[in-house]
């Protein structure tokens, strides 16, 4: 069984976080990925960066090292853009992360999941995530959300339940295969 690599929480995210790609399929994203259960897929690497957003993703990827060139990459960072007041900022950061990924890993297929989020988030946060999701759907190779009845969060309305994490991991593994 393999486990998610959880990177340390830090205030110096851009400087202290790094990535060493060791598998042909890579999922990198925010703290929700830490909720994934142990997994059997031998060609899958999952790295979790608590508090990360697409701006951090671009920095992490641009300085990544590799022992294996990735073939497929899932960038799962959007939820931490929920409090941004200007949706174009989130979109620009996503675009920069995609450019950094294509520059660093030109042969990799890059996917961005449509962001699953709680309907209990404040209205302004839901609107920000809906705008980002619209951009992802229209401009990226996207992965659909899981079914609404399979999605739930903890009391903070942000972090996935164990059942949701299991369902999303399974759903994303299907997209990678």
PDB file of C-alpha atoms in Angstrom:
ATOM      1  CA  UNK A   1       0.000   0.000   0.000  1.00  0.00           C
ATOM      2  CA  UNK A   2       1.180   3.499  -0.832  1.00  0.00           C
ATOM      3  CA  UNK A   3       0.483   6.723   1.037  1.00  0.00           C
ATOM      4  CA  UNK A   4      -0.002  10.387   0.192  1.00  0.00           C
ATOM      5  CA  UNK A   5       3.088  12.549   0.758  1.00  0.00           C
ATOM      6  CA  UNK A   6       2.084  15.429   3.029  1.00  0.00           C
ATOM      7  CA  UNK A   7       4.331  18.459   2.783  1.00  0.00           C
ATOM      8  CA  UNK A   8       4.873  20.565   5.880  1.00  0.00           C
ATOM      9  CA  UNK A   9       2.555  23.495   6.604  1.00  0.00           C
ATOM     10  CA  UNK A  10       4.609  26.652   6.356  1.00  0.00           C
ATOM     11  CA  UNK A  11       4.288  30.394   5.977  1.00  0.00           C
ATOM     12  CA  UNK A  12       7.094  30.258   3.377  1.00  0.00           C
ATOM     13  CA  UNK A  13       5.303  28.044   0.891  1.00  0.00           C
ATOM     14  CA  UNK A  14       6.970  29.381  -2.264  1.00  0.00           C
ATOM     15  CA  UNK A  15      10.479  28.813  -0.881  1.00  0.00           C
ATOM     16  CA  UNK A  16      10.155  25.702   1.247  1.00  0.00           C
ATOM     17  CA  UNK A  17       7.898  23.430  -0.791  1.00  0.00           C
ATOM     18  CA  UNK A  18       9.387  21.127  -3.392  1.00  0.00           C
ATOM     19  CA  UNK A  19       8.427  18.157  -5.530  1.00  0.00           C
ATOM     20  CA  UNK A  20      10.339  15.110  -6.726  1.00  0.00           C
ATOM     21  CA  UNK A  21       8.339  13.201  -9.344  1.00  0.00           C
ATOM     22  CA  UNK A  22       8.905   9.457  -9.020  1.00  0.00           C
ATOM     23  CA  UNK A  23       5.852   7.940 -10.763  1.00  0.00           C
ATOM     24  CA  UNK A  24       4.263   8.279 -14.192  1.00  0.00           C
ATOM     25  CA  UNK A  25       0.912   9.478 -12.788  1.00  0.00           C
ATOM     26  CA  UNK A  26       0.944  12.450 -10.419  1.00  0.00           C
ATOM     27  CA  UNK A  27      -1.776  14.116  -8.374  1.00  0.00           C
ATOM     28  CA  UNK A  28      -0.765  17.294  -6.557  1.00  0.00           C
ATOM     29  CA  UNK A  29      -3.065  19.554  -4.615  1.00  0.00           C
ATOM     30  CA  UNK A  30      -4.211  21.105  -1.371  1.00  0.00           C
ATOM     31  CA  UNK A  31      -4.858  19.670   2.089  1.00  0.00           C
ATOM     32  CA  UNK A  32      -7.880  17.643   1.010  1.00  0.00           C
ATOM     33  CA  UNK A  33      -5.544  15.185  -0.722  1.00  0.00           C
ATOM     34  CA  UNK A  34      -4.163  14.294   2.722  1.00  0.00           C
ATOM     35  CA  UNK A  35      -7.546  12.715   3.392  1.00  0.00           C
ATOM     36  CA  UNK A  36      -7.082  10.110   0.658  1.00  0.00           C
ATOM     37  CA  UNK A  37      -6.742   6.567   1.999  1.00  0.00           C
ATOM     38  CA  UNK A  38      -3.730   4.360   1.295  1.00  0.00           C
ATOM     39  CA  UNK A  39      -3.798   3.196  -2.329  1.00  0.00           C
ATOM     40  CA  UNK A  40      -2.513   0.271  -4.411  1.00  0.00           C
ATOM     41  CA  UNK A  41      -1.772   1.970  -7.754  1.00  0.00           C
ATOM     42  CA  UNK A  42       1.964   1.393  -8.316  1.00  0.00           C
ATOM     43  CA  UNK A  43       2.319   4.127 -10.942  1.00  0.00           C
ATOM     44  CA  UNK A  44       0.610   6.835  -8.854  1.00  0.00           C
ATOM     45  CA  UNK A  45       2.211   9.532  -6.714  1.00  0.00           C
ATOM     46  CA  UNK A  46       0.095  11.911  -4.622  1.00  0.00           C
ATOM     47  CA  UNK A  47       1.555  15.025  -2.969  1.00  0.00           C
ATOM     48  CA  UNK A  48      -0.482  17.206  -0.605  1.00  0.00           C
ATOM     49  CA  UNK A  49       0.368  20.853   0.166  1.00  0.00           C
ATOM     50  CA  UNK A  50      -1.848  22.268   2.960  1.00  0.00           C
ATOM     51  CA  UNK A  51      -3.089  25.769   2.170  1.00  0.00           C
ATOM     52  CA  UNK A  52      -1.821  25.657  -1.426  1.00  0.00           C
ATOM     53  CA  UNK A  53      -3.476  27.364  -4.379  1.00  0.00           C
ATOM     54  CA  UNK A  54      -2.660  27.564  -8.095  1.00  0.00           C
ATOM     55  CA  UNK A  55      -0.021  30.255  -7.491  1.00  0.00           C
ATOM     56  CA  UNK A  56       1.853  27.849  -5.239  1.00  0.00           C
ATOM     57  CA  UNK A  57       1.356  25.052  -7.781  1.00  0.00           C
ATOM     58  CA  UNK A  58       3.205  27.027 -10.436  1.00  0.00           C
ATOM     59  CA  UNK A  59       6.148  27.611  -8.095  1.00  0.00           C
ATOM     60  CA  UNK A  60       6.264  23.974  -6.943  1.00  0.00           C
ATOM     61  CA  UNK A  61       6.168  22.609 -10.480  1.00  0.00           C
ATOM     62  CA  UNK A  62       8.668  25.046 -11.961  1.00  0.00           C
ATOM     63  CA  UNK A  63      11.372  23.811  -9.567  1.00  0.00           C
ATOM     64  CA  UNK A  64      10.324  20.137  -9.523  1.00  0.00           C
ATOM     65  CA  UNK A  65      12.894  17.411  -9.952  1.00  0.00           C
ATOM     66  CA  UNK A  66      12.177  14.003 -11.496  1.00  0.00           C
ATOM     67  CA  UNK A  67      13.382  10.482 -11.421  1.00  0.00           C
ATOM     68  CA  UNK A  68      10.489   9.633 -13.785  1.00  0.00           C
ATOM     69  CA  UNK A  69       8.901  11.930 -16.357  1.00  0.00           C
ATOM     70  CA  UNK A  70       5.170  12.065 -15.583  1.00  0.00           C
ATOM     71  CA  UNK A  71       2.716  11.047 -18.285  1.00  0.00           C
ATOM     72  CA  UNK A  72      -0.441  12.323 -16.571  1.00  0.00           C
ATOM     73  CA  UNK A  73      -0.809  15.072 -13.977  1.00  0.00           C
ATOM     74  CA  UNK A  74      -3.856  16.179 -11.994  1.00  0.00           C
ATOM     75  CA  UNK A  75      -3.666  19.700 -10.519  1.00  0.00           C
ATOM     76  CA  UNK A  76      -6.142  19.864  -7.608  1.00  0.00           C
ATOM     77  CA  UNK A  77      -5.630  23.271  -6.017  1.00  0.00           C
ATOM     78  CA  UNK A  78      -8.748  25.392  -6.602  1.00  0.00           C
ATOM     79  CA  UNK A  79     -10.584  25.259  -3.275  1.00  0.00           C
ATOM     80  CA  UNK A  80      -8.211  27.716  -1.595  1.00  0.00           C
ATOM     81  CA  UNK A  81      -9.252  30.362  -4.118  1.00  0.00           C
ATOM     82  CA  UNK A  82     -12.714  30.525  -2.554  1.00  0.00           C
ATOM     83  CA  UNK A  83     -12.070  33.795  -0.698  1.00  0.00           C
ATOM     84  CA  UNK A  84     -10.539  35.680  -3.594  1.00  0.00           C
ATOM     85  CA  UNK A  85     -12.771  38.612  -4.388  1.00  0.00           C
ATOM     86  CA  UNK A  86     -11.699  38.925  -8.029  1.00  0.00           C
ATOM     87  CA  UNK A  87     -12.252  35.726 -10.068  1.00  0.00           C
ATOM     88  CA  UNK A  88      -9.779  36.862 -12.781  1.00  0.00           C
ATOM     89  CA  UNK A  89      -6.954  36.553 -10.210  1.00  0.00           C
ATOM     90  CA  UNK A  90      -7.739  32.857  -9.676  1.00  0.00           C
ATOM     91  CA  UNK A  91      -7.944  32.285 -13.426  1.00  0.00           C
ATOM     92  CA  UNK A  92      -4.585  33.991 -14.027  1.00  0.00           C
ATOM     93  CA  UNK A  93      -2.975  31.867 -11.317  1.00  0.00           C
ATOM     94  CA  UNK A  94      -4.470  28.709 -12.843  1.00  0.00           C
ATOM     95  CA  UNK A  95      -3.181  29.743 -16.278  1.00  0.00           C
ATOM     96  CA  UNK A  96       0.302  30.350 -14.829  1.00  0.00           C
ATOM     97  CA  UNK A  97       0.268  26.925 -13.124  1.00  0.00           C
ATOM     98  CA  UNK A  98      -0.736  25.273 -16.404  1.00  0.00           C
ATOM     99  CA  UNK A  99       2.040  27.119 -18.281  1.00  0.00           C
ATOM    100  CA  UNK A 100       4.598  26.070 -15.654  1.00  0.00           C
ATOM    101  CA  UNK A 101       3.401  22.456 -15.889  1.00  0.00           C
ATOM    102  CA  UNK A 102       3.596  22.380 -19.695  1.00  0.00           C
ATOM    103  CA  UNK A 103       7.019  24.034 -19.637  1.00  0.00           C
ATOM    104  CA  UNK A 104       8.431  21.626 -17.030  1.00  0.00           C
ATOM    105  CA  UNK A 105       6.650  18.497 -18.317  1.00  0.00           C
ATOM    106  CA  UNK A 106       5.911  19.163 -22.015  1.00  0.00           C
ATOM    107  CA  UNK A 107       4.836  15.586 -22.815  1.00  0.00           C
ATOM    108  CA  UNK A 108       2.469  15.163 -19.852  1.00  0.00           C
ATOM    109  CA  UNK A 109      -1.300  15.211 -20.145  1.00  0.00           C
ATOM    110  CA  UNK A 110      -2.558  17.768 -17.586  1.00  0.00           C
ATOM    111  CA  UNK A 111      -6.023  17.555 -16.030  1.00  0.00           C
ATOM    112  CA  UNK A 112      -7.778  19.926 -13.639  1.00  0.00           C
ATOM    113  CA  UNK A 113     -10.746  18.652 -11.614  1.00  0.00           C
ATOM    114  CA  UNK A 114     -13.930  20.699 -11.444  1.00  0.00           C
ATOM    115  CA  UNK A 115     -13.937  21.763  -7.787  1.00  0.00           C
ATOM    116  CA  UNK A 116     -16.356  19.912  -5.523  1.00  0.00           C
ATOM    117  CA  UNK A 117     -17.501  22.272  -2.787  1.00  0.00           C
ATOM    118  CA  UNK A 118     -20.086  22.448  -0.042  1.00  0.00           C
ATOM    119  CA  UNK A 119     -23.335  24.314  -0.720  1.00  0.00           C
ATOM    120  CA  UNK A 120     -22.978  25.527   2.882  1.00  0.00           C
ATOM    121  CA  UNK A 121     -20.026  27.797   2.037  1.00  0.00           C
ATOM    122  CA  UNK A 122     -20.824  31.523   2.156  1.00  0.00           C
ATOM    123  CA  UNK A 123     -22.443  32.819  -1.025  1.00  0.00           C
ATOM    124  CA  UNK A 124     -19.437  34.922  -2.105  1.00  0.00           C
ATOM    125  CA  UNK A 125     -17.133  31.879  -1.800  1.00  0.00           C
ATOM    126  CA  UNK A 126     -19.551  29.707  -3.814  1.00  0.00           C
ATOM    127  CA  UNK A 127     -19.686  32.380  -6.538  1.00  0.00           C
ATOM    128  CA  UNK A 128     -15.870  32.551  -6.692  1.00  0.00           C
ATOM    129  CA  UNK A 129     -15.608  28.765  -7.030  1.00  0.00           C
ATOM    130  CA  UNK A 130     -18.397  28.633  -9.624  1.00  0.00           C
ATOM    131  CA  UNK A 131     -16.543  31.203 -11.741  1.00  0.00           C
ATOM    132  CA  UNK A 132     -13.306  29.219 -11.458  1.00  0.00           C
ATOM    133  CA  UNK A 133     -15.160  25.984 -12.291  1.00  0.00           C
ATOM    134  CA  UNK A 134     -16.671  27.614 -15.371  1.00  0.00           C
ATOM    135  CA  UNK A 135     -13.202  28.551 -16.580  1.00  0.00           C
ATOM    136  CA  UNK A 136     -11.836  25.047 -15.840  1.00  0.00           C
ATOM    137  CA  UNK A 137     -14.729  23.400 -17.708  1.00  0.00           C
ATOM    138  CA  UNK A 138     -14.430  25.672 -20.745  1.00  0.00           C
ATOM    139  CA  UNK A 139     -10.626  25.895 -21.039  1.00  0.00           C
ATOM    140  CA  UNK A 140      -8.939  22.882 -19.431  1.00  0.00           C
ATOM    141  CA  UNK A 141      -9.002  19.139 -19.745  1.00  0.00           C
ATOM    142  CA  UNK A 142     -11.292  18.805 -16.762  1.00  0.00           C
ATOM    143  CA  UNK A 143     -12.464  15.970 -14.553  1.00  0.00           C
ATOM    144  CA  UNK A 144     -16.129  16.115 -13.578  1.00  0.00           C
ATOM    145  CA  UNK A 145     -17.196  16.349  -9.935  1.00  0.00           C
ATOM    146  CA  UNK A 146     -18.363  13.252  -8.121  1.00  0.00           C
ATOM    147  CA  UNK A 147     -22.106  12.784  -7.686  1.00  0.00           C
ATOM    148  CA  UNK A 148     -23.608  15.252  -5.206  1.00  0.00           C
ATOM    149  CA  UNK A 149     -24.930  12.441  -2.965  1.00  0.00           C
ATOM    150  CA  UNK A 150     -21.357  11.105  -2.572  1.00  0.00           C
ATOM    151  CA  UNK A 151     -19.949  14.487  -1.520  1.00  0.00           C
ATOM    152  CA  UNK A 152     -19.741  15.677   2.086  1.00  0.00           C
ATOM    153  CA  UNK A 153     -17.400  17.752   4.208  1.00  0.00           C
ATOM    154  CA  UNK A 154     -16.570  18.155   7.855  1.00  0.00           C
ATOM    155  CA  UNK A 155     -17.982  20.956  10.021  1.00  0.00           C
ATOM    156  CA  UNK A 156     -15.678  23.533   8.369  1.00  0.00           C
ATOM    157  CA  UNK A 157     -17.478  22.961   5.014  1.00  0.00           C
ATOM    158  CA  UNK A 158     -14.044  22.757   3.341  1.00  0.00           C
ATOM    159  CA  UNK A 159     -12.315  19.476   4.201  1.00  0.00           C
ATOM    160  CA  UNK A 160     -13.733  16.289   2.709  1.00  0.00           C
ATOM    161  CA  UNK A 161     -15.167  13.451   4.741  1.00  0.00           C
ATOM    162  CA  UNK A 162     -13.292  10.125   4.570  1.00  0.00           C
ATOM    163  CA  UNK A 163     -16.012   8.686   2.338  1.00  0.00           C
ATOM    164  CA  UNK A 164     -15.790  11.653  -0.033  1.00  0.00           C
ATOM    165  CA  UNK A 165     -11.990  11.402  -0.179  1.00  0.00           C
ATOM    166  CA  UNK A 166     -12.264   7.701  -1.047  1.00  0.00           C
ATOM    167  CA  UNK A 167     -14.855   8.429  -3.766  1.00  0.00           C
ATOM    168  CA  UNK A 168     -12.803  11.267  -5.292  1.00  0.00           C
ATOM    169  CA  UNK A 169      -9.600   9.205  -5.309  1.00  0.00           C
ATOM    170  CA  UNK A 170     -11.412   6.388  -7.097  1.00  0.00           C
ATOM    171  CA  UNK A 171     -12.965   8.839  -9.581  1.00  0.00           C
ATOM    172  CA  UNK A 172      -9.623  10.509 -10.346  1.00  0.00           C
ATOM    173  CA  UNK A 173      -7.854   7.132 -10.714  1.00  0.00           C
ATOM    174  CA  UNK A 174     -10.423   6.258 -13.377  1.00  0.00           C
ATOM    175  CA  UNK A 175      -9.540   9.494 -15.186  1.00  0.00           C
ATOM    176  CA  UNK A 176      -5.858   8.566 -15.060  1.00  0.00           C
ATOM    177  CA  UNK A 177      -6.482   5.110 -16.585  1.00  0.00           C
TER     178      UNK A 177
END
